[in-house]
Amino acid sequence: PLQIIYRENFDRGPGTWIMGKNKSSPPGWHRNVLGNYGDDVALRWNATGGRSGGFAYSEPPWYFDDNHGEFMWLHLIFVAYSNKVGLAGKDLRGAQLSFSLRGRDFKPKGTTLLFWIQGPAREGGANRNWALTSRPLEGLLADGGWHDGKLSLVNDEAQWTFMGHTNGGLARKVRVTQTLDSGKGTLDAILVQQHVDWGFLLCGVDPNDPPAGRIDLDEFSLAVPSGR
């Protein structure tokens, strides 16, 4: 049996969830090829209109993250930090995620919505990023209605894709700091306890024709096998 160890219904606000937005000057996330810095900004929120009350949402313009260009360019749509939602150090292997998503005038422009998780493979190491590419979610956003989604954080790297890491963007020489095959064997440690943040990304972004419209989130829960 499973036990829910985290739940957010967004009835009282966006909680500690954030999205990646543009920032014109430092400090912030690295300056991307478009000249923007990034910043974590609280999700927008409505008190009514959700599944049973309030809901949170994310809308453009989103920060253009070019740190994983060998994998895909992306936007950070919904992000939770493990230490802010009471999950730091929790074993998330096999965790079951339940959530509701809705697209509002959403135009994906060729992007795919993926769950992602980030953390070091060992204490003090560099963060590694994995995307659950076996379970794309953009189909839940197609018709403007609420749709329930479920995911399992399977401890099987064949169902995920390591996202690698690059520095430099296109304005300077690109420096590959983590190749796409360098993450092999690191997912287990991240799921077991080293996860730092996780959430939903729009991947495959074309900066000349980015996705448009709003994405709503409600009734998020995370359950793990009992006894952990």
C-alpha positions as YAML, in Angstrom:
chain: A
units: angstrom
residues:
- id: 1
  name: PRO
  ca: [0.00, 0.00, 0.00]
- id: 2
  name: LEU
  ca: [0.94, 3.62, -0.54]
- id: 3
  name: GLN
  ca: [0.86, 6.52, 1.88]
- id: 4
  name: ILE
  ca: [0.62, 10.16, 0.84]
- id: 5
  name: ILE
  ca: [3.53, 12.14, 2.25]
- id: 6
  name: TYR
  ca: [2.90, 15.41, 0.42]
- id: 7
  name: ARG
  ca: [-0.27, 17.05, -0.83]
- id: 8
  name: GLU
  ca: [-0.99, 20.52, -2.20]
- id: 9
  name: ASN
  ca: [-4.50, 21.54, -3.27]
- id: 10
  name: PHE
  ca: [-3.65, 25.22, -3.82]
- id: 11
  name: ASP
  ca: [-6.78, 26.33, -1.97]
- id: 12
  name: ARG
  ca: [-4.85, 28.92, 0.06]
- id: 13
  name: GLY
  ca: [-2.33, 30.05, -2.52]
- id: 14
  name: PRO
  ca: [0.50, 28.71, -4.69]
- id: 15
  name: GLY
  ca: [2.39, 27.29, -1.73]
- id: 16
  name: THR
  ca: [6.15, 27.31, -2.34]
- id: 17
  name: TRP
  ca: [5.90, 26.27, -5.99]
- id: 18
  name: ILE
  ca: [7.69, 28.49, -8.51]
- id: 19
  name: MET
  ca: [8.24, 28.99, -12.24]
- id: 20
  name: GLY
  ca: [11.26, 30.27, -14.16]
- id: 21
  name: LYS
  ca: [10.87, 33.87, -15.32]
- id: 22
  name: ASN
  ca: [13.13, 36.42, -16.99]
- id: 23
  name: LYS
  ca: [15.23, 38.86, -15.03]
- id: 24
  name: SER
  ca: [17.10, 41.74, -16.64]
- id: 25
  name: SER
  ca: [20.10, 41.87, -14.30]
- id: 26
  name: PRO
  ca: [21.98, 39.69, -11.79]
- id: 27
  name: PRO
  ca: [21.82, 38.10, -9.32]
- id: 28
  name: GLY
  ca: [19.88, 35.25, -10.84]
- id: 29
  name: TRP
  ca: [20.24, 32.13, -12.92]
- id: 30
  name: HIS
  ca: [22.86, 32.23, -15.65]
- id: 31
  name: ARG
  ca: [22.56, 34.75, -18.48]
- id: 32
  name: ASN
  ca: [21.16, 32.84, -21.44]
- id: 33
  name: VAL
  ca: [21.80, 33.28, -25.14]
- id: 34
  name: LEU
  ca: [18.93, 35.78, -25.34]
- id: 35
  name: GLY
  ca: [20.61, 38.01, -22.76]
- id: 36
  name: ASN
  ca: [18.19, 37.29, -19.91]
- id: 37
  name: TYR
  ca: [18.96, 36.08, -16.41]
- id: 38
  name: GLY
  ca: [16.50, 33.72, -14.77]
- id: 39
  name: ASP
  ca: [14.69, 33.89, -11.47]
- id: 40
  name: ASP
  ca: [12.32, 31.71, -9.50]
- id: 41
  name: VAL
  ca: [8.96, 33.47, -9.19]
- id: 42
  name: ALA
  ca: [5.93, 32.21, -7.28]
- id: 43
  name: LEU
  ca: [3.21, 30.64, -9.39]
- id: 44
  name: ARG
  ca: [0.17, 32.75, -10.14]
- id: 45
  name: TRP
  ca: [-2.99, 31.79, -8.25]
- id: 46
  name: ASN
  ca: [-6.78, 31.95, -8.45]
- id: 47
  name: ALA
  ca: [-9.01, 31.34, -5.43]
- id: 48
  name: THR
  ca: [-11.72, 29.66, -7.50]
- id: 49
  name: GLY
  ca: [-11.95, 27.64, -10.70]
- id: 50
  name: GLY
  ca: [-9.88, 24.65, -9.64]
- id: 51
  name: ARG
  ca: [-11.00, 21.09, -9.14]
- id: 52
  name: SER
  ca: [-12.58, 21.98, -5.79]
- id: 53
  name: GLY
  ca: [-11.35, 25.48, -4.97]
- id: 54
  name: GLY
  ca: [-8.19, 27.38, -5.81]
- id: 55
  name: PHE
  ca: [-5.52, 26.47, -8.33]
- id: 56
  name: ALA
  ca: [-2.06, 27.66, -9.38]
- id: 57
  name: TYR
  ca: [-0.92, 28.49, -12.87]
- id: 58
  name: SER
  ca: [2.11, 29.34, -14.96]
- id: 59
  name: GLU
  ca: [2.19, 31.63, -17.97]
- id: 60
  name: PRO
  ca: [4.73, 33.18, -20.36]
- id: 61
  name: PRO
  ca: [7.07, 34.84, -20.84]
- id: 62
  name: TRP
  ca: [9.12, 32.05, -19.29]
- id: 63
  name: TYR
  ca: [12.89, 32.04, -18.84]
- id: 64
  name: PHE
  ca: [14.66, 30.30, -21.74]
- id: 65
  name: ASP
  ca: [16.90, 27.65, -20.16]
- id: 66
  name: ASP
  ca: [19.73, 26.77, -22.54]
- id: 67
  name: ASN
  ca: [21.77, 24.82, -19.96]
- id: 68
  name: HIS
  ca: [20.71, 21.48, -21.45]
- id: 69
  name: GLY
  ca: [21.04, 22.23, -25.14]
- id: 70
  name: GLU
  ca: [22.35, 18.78, -26.06]
- id: 71
  name: PHE
  ca: [19.09, 17.39, -24.64]
- id: 72
  name: MET
  ca: [16.55, 20.11, -25.39]
- id: 73
  name: TRP
  ca: [16.01, 23.80, -24.73]
- id: 74
  name: LEU
  ca: [13.29, 24.28, -22.14]
- id: 75
  name: HIS
  ca: [11.06, 26.35, -19.87]
- id: 76
  name: LEU
  ca: [10.60, 25.64, -16.16]
- id: 77
  name: ILE
  ca: [6.81, 25.59, -15.76]
- id: 78
  name: PHE
  ca: [6.14, 24.17, -12.27]
- id: 79
  name: VAL
  ca: [8.99, 23.61, -9.79]
- id: 80
  name: ALA
  ca: [9.00, 22.43, -6.18]
- id: 81
  name: TYR
  ca: [12.04, 22.39, -3.87]
- id: 82
  name: SER
  ca: [12.23, 19.27, -1.72]
- id: 83
  name: ASN
  ca: [13.33, 21.17, 1.38]
- id: 84
  name: LYS
  ca: [10.40, 23.59, 1.09]
- id: 85
  name: VAL
  ca: [7.70, 20.91, 0.84]
- id: 86
  name: GLY
  ca: [8.96, 18.61, 3.57]
- id: 87
  name: LEU
  ca: [10.46, 15.98, 1.27]
- id: 88
  name: ALA
  ca: [14.20, 16.56, 1.70]
- id: 89
  name: GLY
  ca: [15.95, 13.24, 2.15]
- id: 90
  name: LYS
  ca: [12.80, 11.19, 1.49]
- id: 91
  name: ASP
  ca: [13.14, 8.04, -0.60]
- id: 92
  name: LEU
  ca: [11.13, 8.74, -3.77]
- id: 93
  name: ARG
  ca: [11.84, 5.47, -5.59]
- id: 94
  name: GLY
  ca: [8.52, 4.23, -6.92]
- id: 95
  name: ALA
  ca: [6.67, 7.31, -5.68]
- id: 96
  name: GLN
  ca: [3.22, 7.78, -7.23]
- id: 97
  name: LEU
  ca: [2.35, 11.32, -8.33]
- id: 98
  name: SER
  ca: [-1.22, 12.43, -8.89]
- id: 99
  name: PHE
  ca: [-2.18, 15.85, -10.25]
- id: 100
  name: SER
  ca: [-4.62, 17.78, -12.40]
- id: 101
  name: LEU
  ca: [-3.54, 19.86, -15.38]
- id: 102
  name: ARG
  ca: [-5.38, 22.23, -17.69]
- id: 103
  name: GLY
  ca: [-4.24, 24.19, -20.73]
- id: 104
  name: ARG
  ca: [-5.81, 27.60, -21.31]
- id: 105
  name: ASP
  ca: [-5.41, 28.76, -24.91]
- id: 106
  name: PHE
  ca: [-2.24, 26.69, -24.80]
- id: 107
  name: LYS
  ca: [-0.20, 26.32, -27.97]
- id: 108
  name: PRO
  ca: [2.72, 23.90, -27.48]
- id: 109
  name: LYS
  ca: [4.59, 24.92, -30.65]
- id: 110
  name: GLY
  ca: [6.20, 21.49, -30.84]
- id: 111
  name: THR
  ca: [7.18, 21.25, -27.17]
- id: 112
  name: THR
  ca: [6.61, 18.31, -24.84]
- id: 113
  name: LEU
  ca: [5.65, 18.53, -21.15]
- id: 114
  name: LEU
  ca: [7.84, 16.28, -19.01]
- id: 115
  name: PHE
  ca: [8.39, 15.56, -15.34]
- id: 116
  name: TRP
  ca: [11.97, 16.21, -14.23]
- id: 117
  name: ILE
  ca: [14.11, 15.78, -11.14]
- id: 118
  name: GLN
  ca: [17.47, 17.31, -10.17]
- id: 119
  name: GLY
  ca: [20.09, 16.61, -7.54]
- id: 120
  name: PRO
  ca: [23.69, 15.49, -7.01]
- id: 121
  name: ALA
  ca: [24.67, 11.84, -7.25]
- id: 122
  name: ARG
  ca: [26.64, 12.33, -4.03]
- id: 123
  name: GLU
  ca: [26.75, 14.90, -1.26]
- id: 124
  name: GLY
  ca: [28.53, 18.00, -2.48]
- id: 125
  name: GLY
  ca: [28.61, 16.87, -6.12]
- id: 126
  name: ALA
  ca: [27.29, 18.68, -9.17]
- id: 127
  name: ASN
  ca: [23.55, 18.51, -9.79]
- id: 128
  name: ARG
  ca: [22.38, 15.97, -12.35]
- id: 129
  name: ASN
  ca: [19.11, 16.34, -14.25]
- id: 130
  name: TRP
  ca: [16.81, 13.57, -15.44]
- id: 131
  name: ALA
  ca: [13.58, 13.87, -17.47]
- id: 132
  name: LEU
  ca: [10.89, 11.18, -17.46]
- id: 133
  name: THR
  ca: [10.71, 11.03, -21.26]
- id: 134
  name: SER
  ca: [8.70, 7.80, -21.30]
- id: 135
  name: ARG
  ca: [5.66, 9.71, -19.99]
- id: 136
  name: PRO
  ca: [4.97, 12.90, -21.98]
- id: 137
  name: LEU
  ca: [2.06, 14.91, -20.59]
- id: 138
  name: GLU
  ca: [1.22, 17.62, -23.14]
- id: 139
  name: GLY
  ca: [-1.84, 15.68, -24.26]
- id: 140
  name: LEU
  ca: [-3.52, 16.69, -20.99]
- id: 141
  name: LEU
  ca: [-3.42, 20.33, -22.11]
- id: 142
  name: ALA
  ca: [-5.11, 20.00, -25.48]
- id: 143
  name: ASP
  ca: [-8.79, 20.81, -24.94]
- id: 144
  name: GLY
  ca: [-8.95, 23.47, -22.22]
- id: 145
  name: GLY
  ca: [-10.45, 21.18, -19.58]
- id: 146
  name: TRP
  ca: [-9.10, 19.72, -16.37]
- id: 147
  name: HIS
  ca: [-7.47, 16.31, -16.77]
- id: 148
  name: ASP
  ca: [-6.02, 14.03, -14.10]
- id: 149
  name: GLY
  ca: [-2.53, 12.67, -14.52]
- id: 150
  name: LYS
  ca: [-0.52, 10.01, -12.74]
- id: 151
  name: LEU
  ca: [3.19, 9.20, -12.85]
- id: 152
  name: SER
  ca: [5.44, 6.70, -11.15]
- id: 153
  name: LEU
  ca: [9.01, 7.70, -10.35]
- id: 154
  name: VAL
  ca: [10.38, 4.37, -11.48]
- id: 155
  name: ASN
  ca: [13.97, 3.60, -10.57]
- id: 156
  name: ASP
  ca: [14.72, 2.58, -14.15]
- id: 157
  name: GLU
  ca: [17.02, 4.80, -16.17]
- id: 158
  name: ALA
  ca: [15.70, 3.28, -19.40]
- id: 159
  name: GLN
  ca: [12.47, 5.23, -18.84]
- id: 160
  name: TRP
  ca: [14.24, 8.51, -18.19]
- id: 161
  name: THR
  ca: [16.70, 10.59, -20.20]
- id: 162
  name: PHE
  ca: [19.76, 12.21, -18.69]
- id: 163
  name: MET
  ca: [19.71, 15.88, -19.65]
- id: 164
  name: GLY
  ca: [23.43, 16.65, -19.58]
- id: 165
  name: HIS
  ca: [24.72, 20.18, -19.01]
- id: 166
  name: THR
  ca: [26.34, 22.86, -21.14]
- id: 167
  name: ASN
  ca: [27.72, 26.32, -20.44]
- id: 168
  name: GLY
  ca: [28.09, 29.15, -22.86]
- id: 169
  name: GLY
  ca: [24.89, 29.07, -24.90]
- id: 170
  name: LEU
  ca: [25.36, 30.11, -28.53]
- id: 171
  name: ALA
  ca: [26.87, 33.53, -27.95]
- id: 172
  name: ARG
  ca: [30.20, 32.04, -26.87]
- id: 173
  name: LYS
  ca: [31.91, 28.72, -27.38]
- id: 174
  name: VAL
  ca: [29.71, 25.99, -25.94]
- id: 175
  name: ARG
  ca: [31.35, 24.04, -23.14]
- id: 176
  name: VAL
  ca: [29.84, 20.64, -22.45]
- id: 177
  name: THR
  ca: [30.22, 20.03, -18.72]
- id: 178
  name: GLN
  ca: [28.08, 16.89, -18.56]
- id: 179
  name: THR
  ca: [27.73, 14.74, -21.67]
- id: 180
  name: LEU
  ca: [24.47, 12.95, -22.34]
- id: 181
  name: ASP
  ca: [26.00, 9.61, -21.43]
- id: 182
  name: SER
  ca: [27.78, 10.78, -18.27]
- id: 183
  name: GLY
  ca: [24.75, 10.39, -16.00]
- id: 184
  name: LYS
  ca: [24.56, 6.61, -16.15]
- id: 185
  name: GLY
  ca: [24.04, 5.16, -12.69]
- id: 186
  name: THR
  ca: [23.16, 8.46, -10.98]
- id: 187
  name: LEU
  ca: [19.34, 8.34, -10.93]
- id: 188
  name: ASP
  ca: [19.12, 5.96, -7.98]
- id: 189
  name: ALA
  ca: [21.00, 8.22, -5.56]
- id: 190
  name: ILE
  ca: [18.92, 11.23, -6.62]
- id: 191
  name: LEU
  ca: [15.62, 9.44, -6.08]
- id: 192
  name: VAL
  ca: [16.75, 7.86, -2.80]
- id: 193
  name: GLN
  ca: [17.63, 11.09, -1.00]
- id: 194
  name: GLN
  ca: [19.73, 13.58, -3.00]
- id: 195
  name: HIS
  ca: [16.88, 15.25, -4.91]
- id: 196
  name: VAL
  ca: [16.91, 19.05, -4.65]
- id: 197
  name: ASP
  ca: [14.05, 20.12, -6.88]
- id: 198
  name: TRP
  ca: [11.62, 18.63, -9.36]
- id: 199
  name: GLY
  ca: [8.51, 19.43, -11.34]
- id: 200
  name: PHE
  ca: [7.32, 19.95, -14.90]
- id: 201
  name: LEU
  ca: [9.24, 21.31, -17.88]
- id: 202
  name: LEU
  ca: [8.26, 22.30, -21.40]
- id: 203
  name: CYS
  ca: [11.04, 20.80, -23.51]
- id: 204
  name: GLY
  ca: [11.99, 21.35, -27.13]
- id: 205
  name: VAL
  ca: [11.49, 25.13, -27.07]
- id: 206
  name: ASP
  ca: [12.24, 27.15, -30.21]
- id: 207
  name: PRO
  ca: [13.18, 30.64, -28.93]
- id: 208
  name: ASN
  ca: [11.95, 32.14, -32.20]
- id: 209
  name: ASP
  ca: [8.53, 30.51, -31.80]
- id: 210
  name: PRO
  ca: [8.00, 29.68, -28.11]
- id: 211
  name: PRO
  ca: [4.92, 28.00, -26.63]
- id: 212
  name: ALA
  ca: [2.03, 30.28, -25.73]
- id: 213
  name: GLY
  ca: [-0.91, 30.25, -23.36]
- id: 214
  name: ARG
  ca: [-1.36, 29.26, -19.75]
- id: 215
  name: ILE
  ca: [-0.97, 25.97, -17.86]
- id: 216
  name: ASP
  ca: [-2.97, 25.34, -14.67]
- id: 217
  name: LEU
  ca: [-2.08, 22.93, -11.85]
- id: 218
  name: ASP
  ca: [-4.25, 21.56, -9.04]
- id: 219
  name: GLU
  ca: [-4.63, 18.65, -6.61]
- id: 220
  name: PHE
  ca: [-1.02, 17.51, -6.51]
- id: 221
  name: SER
  ca: [-0.06, 14.60, -4.26]
- id: 222
  name: LEU
  ca: [2.94, 12.33, -3.82]
- id: 223
  name: ALA
  ca: [2.66, 8.88, -2.25]
- id: 224
  name: VAL
  ca: [5.36, 6.33, -1.40]
- id: 225
  name: PRO
  ca: [5.22, 2.68, -0.33]
- id: 226
  name: SER
  ca: [4.14, 2.37, 3.30]
- id: 227
  name: GLY
  ca: [6.86, 1.83, 5.86]
- id: 228
  name: ARG
  ca: [9.39, 4.26, 4.45]
...
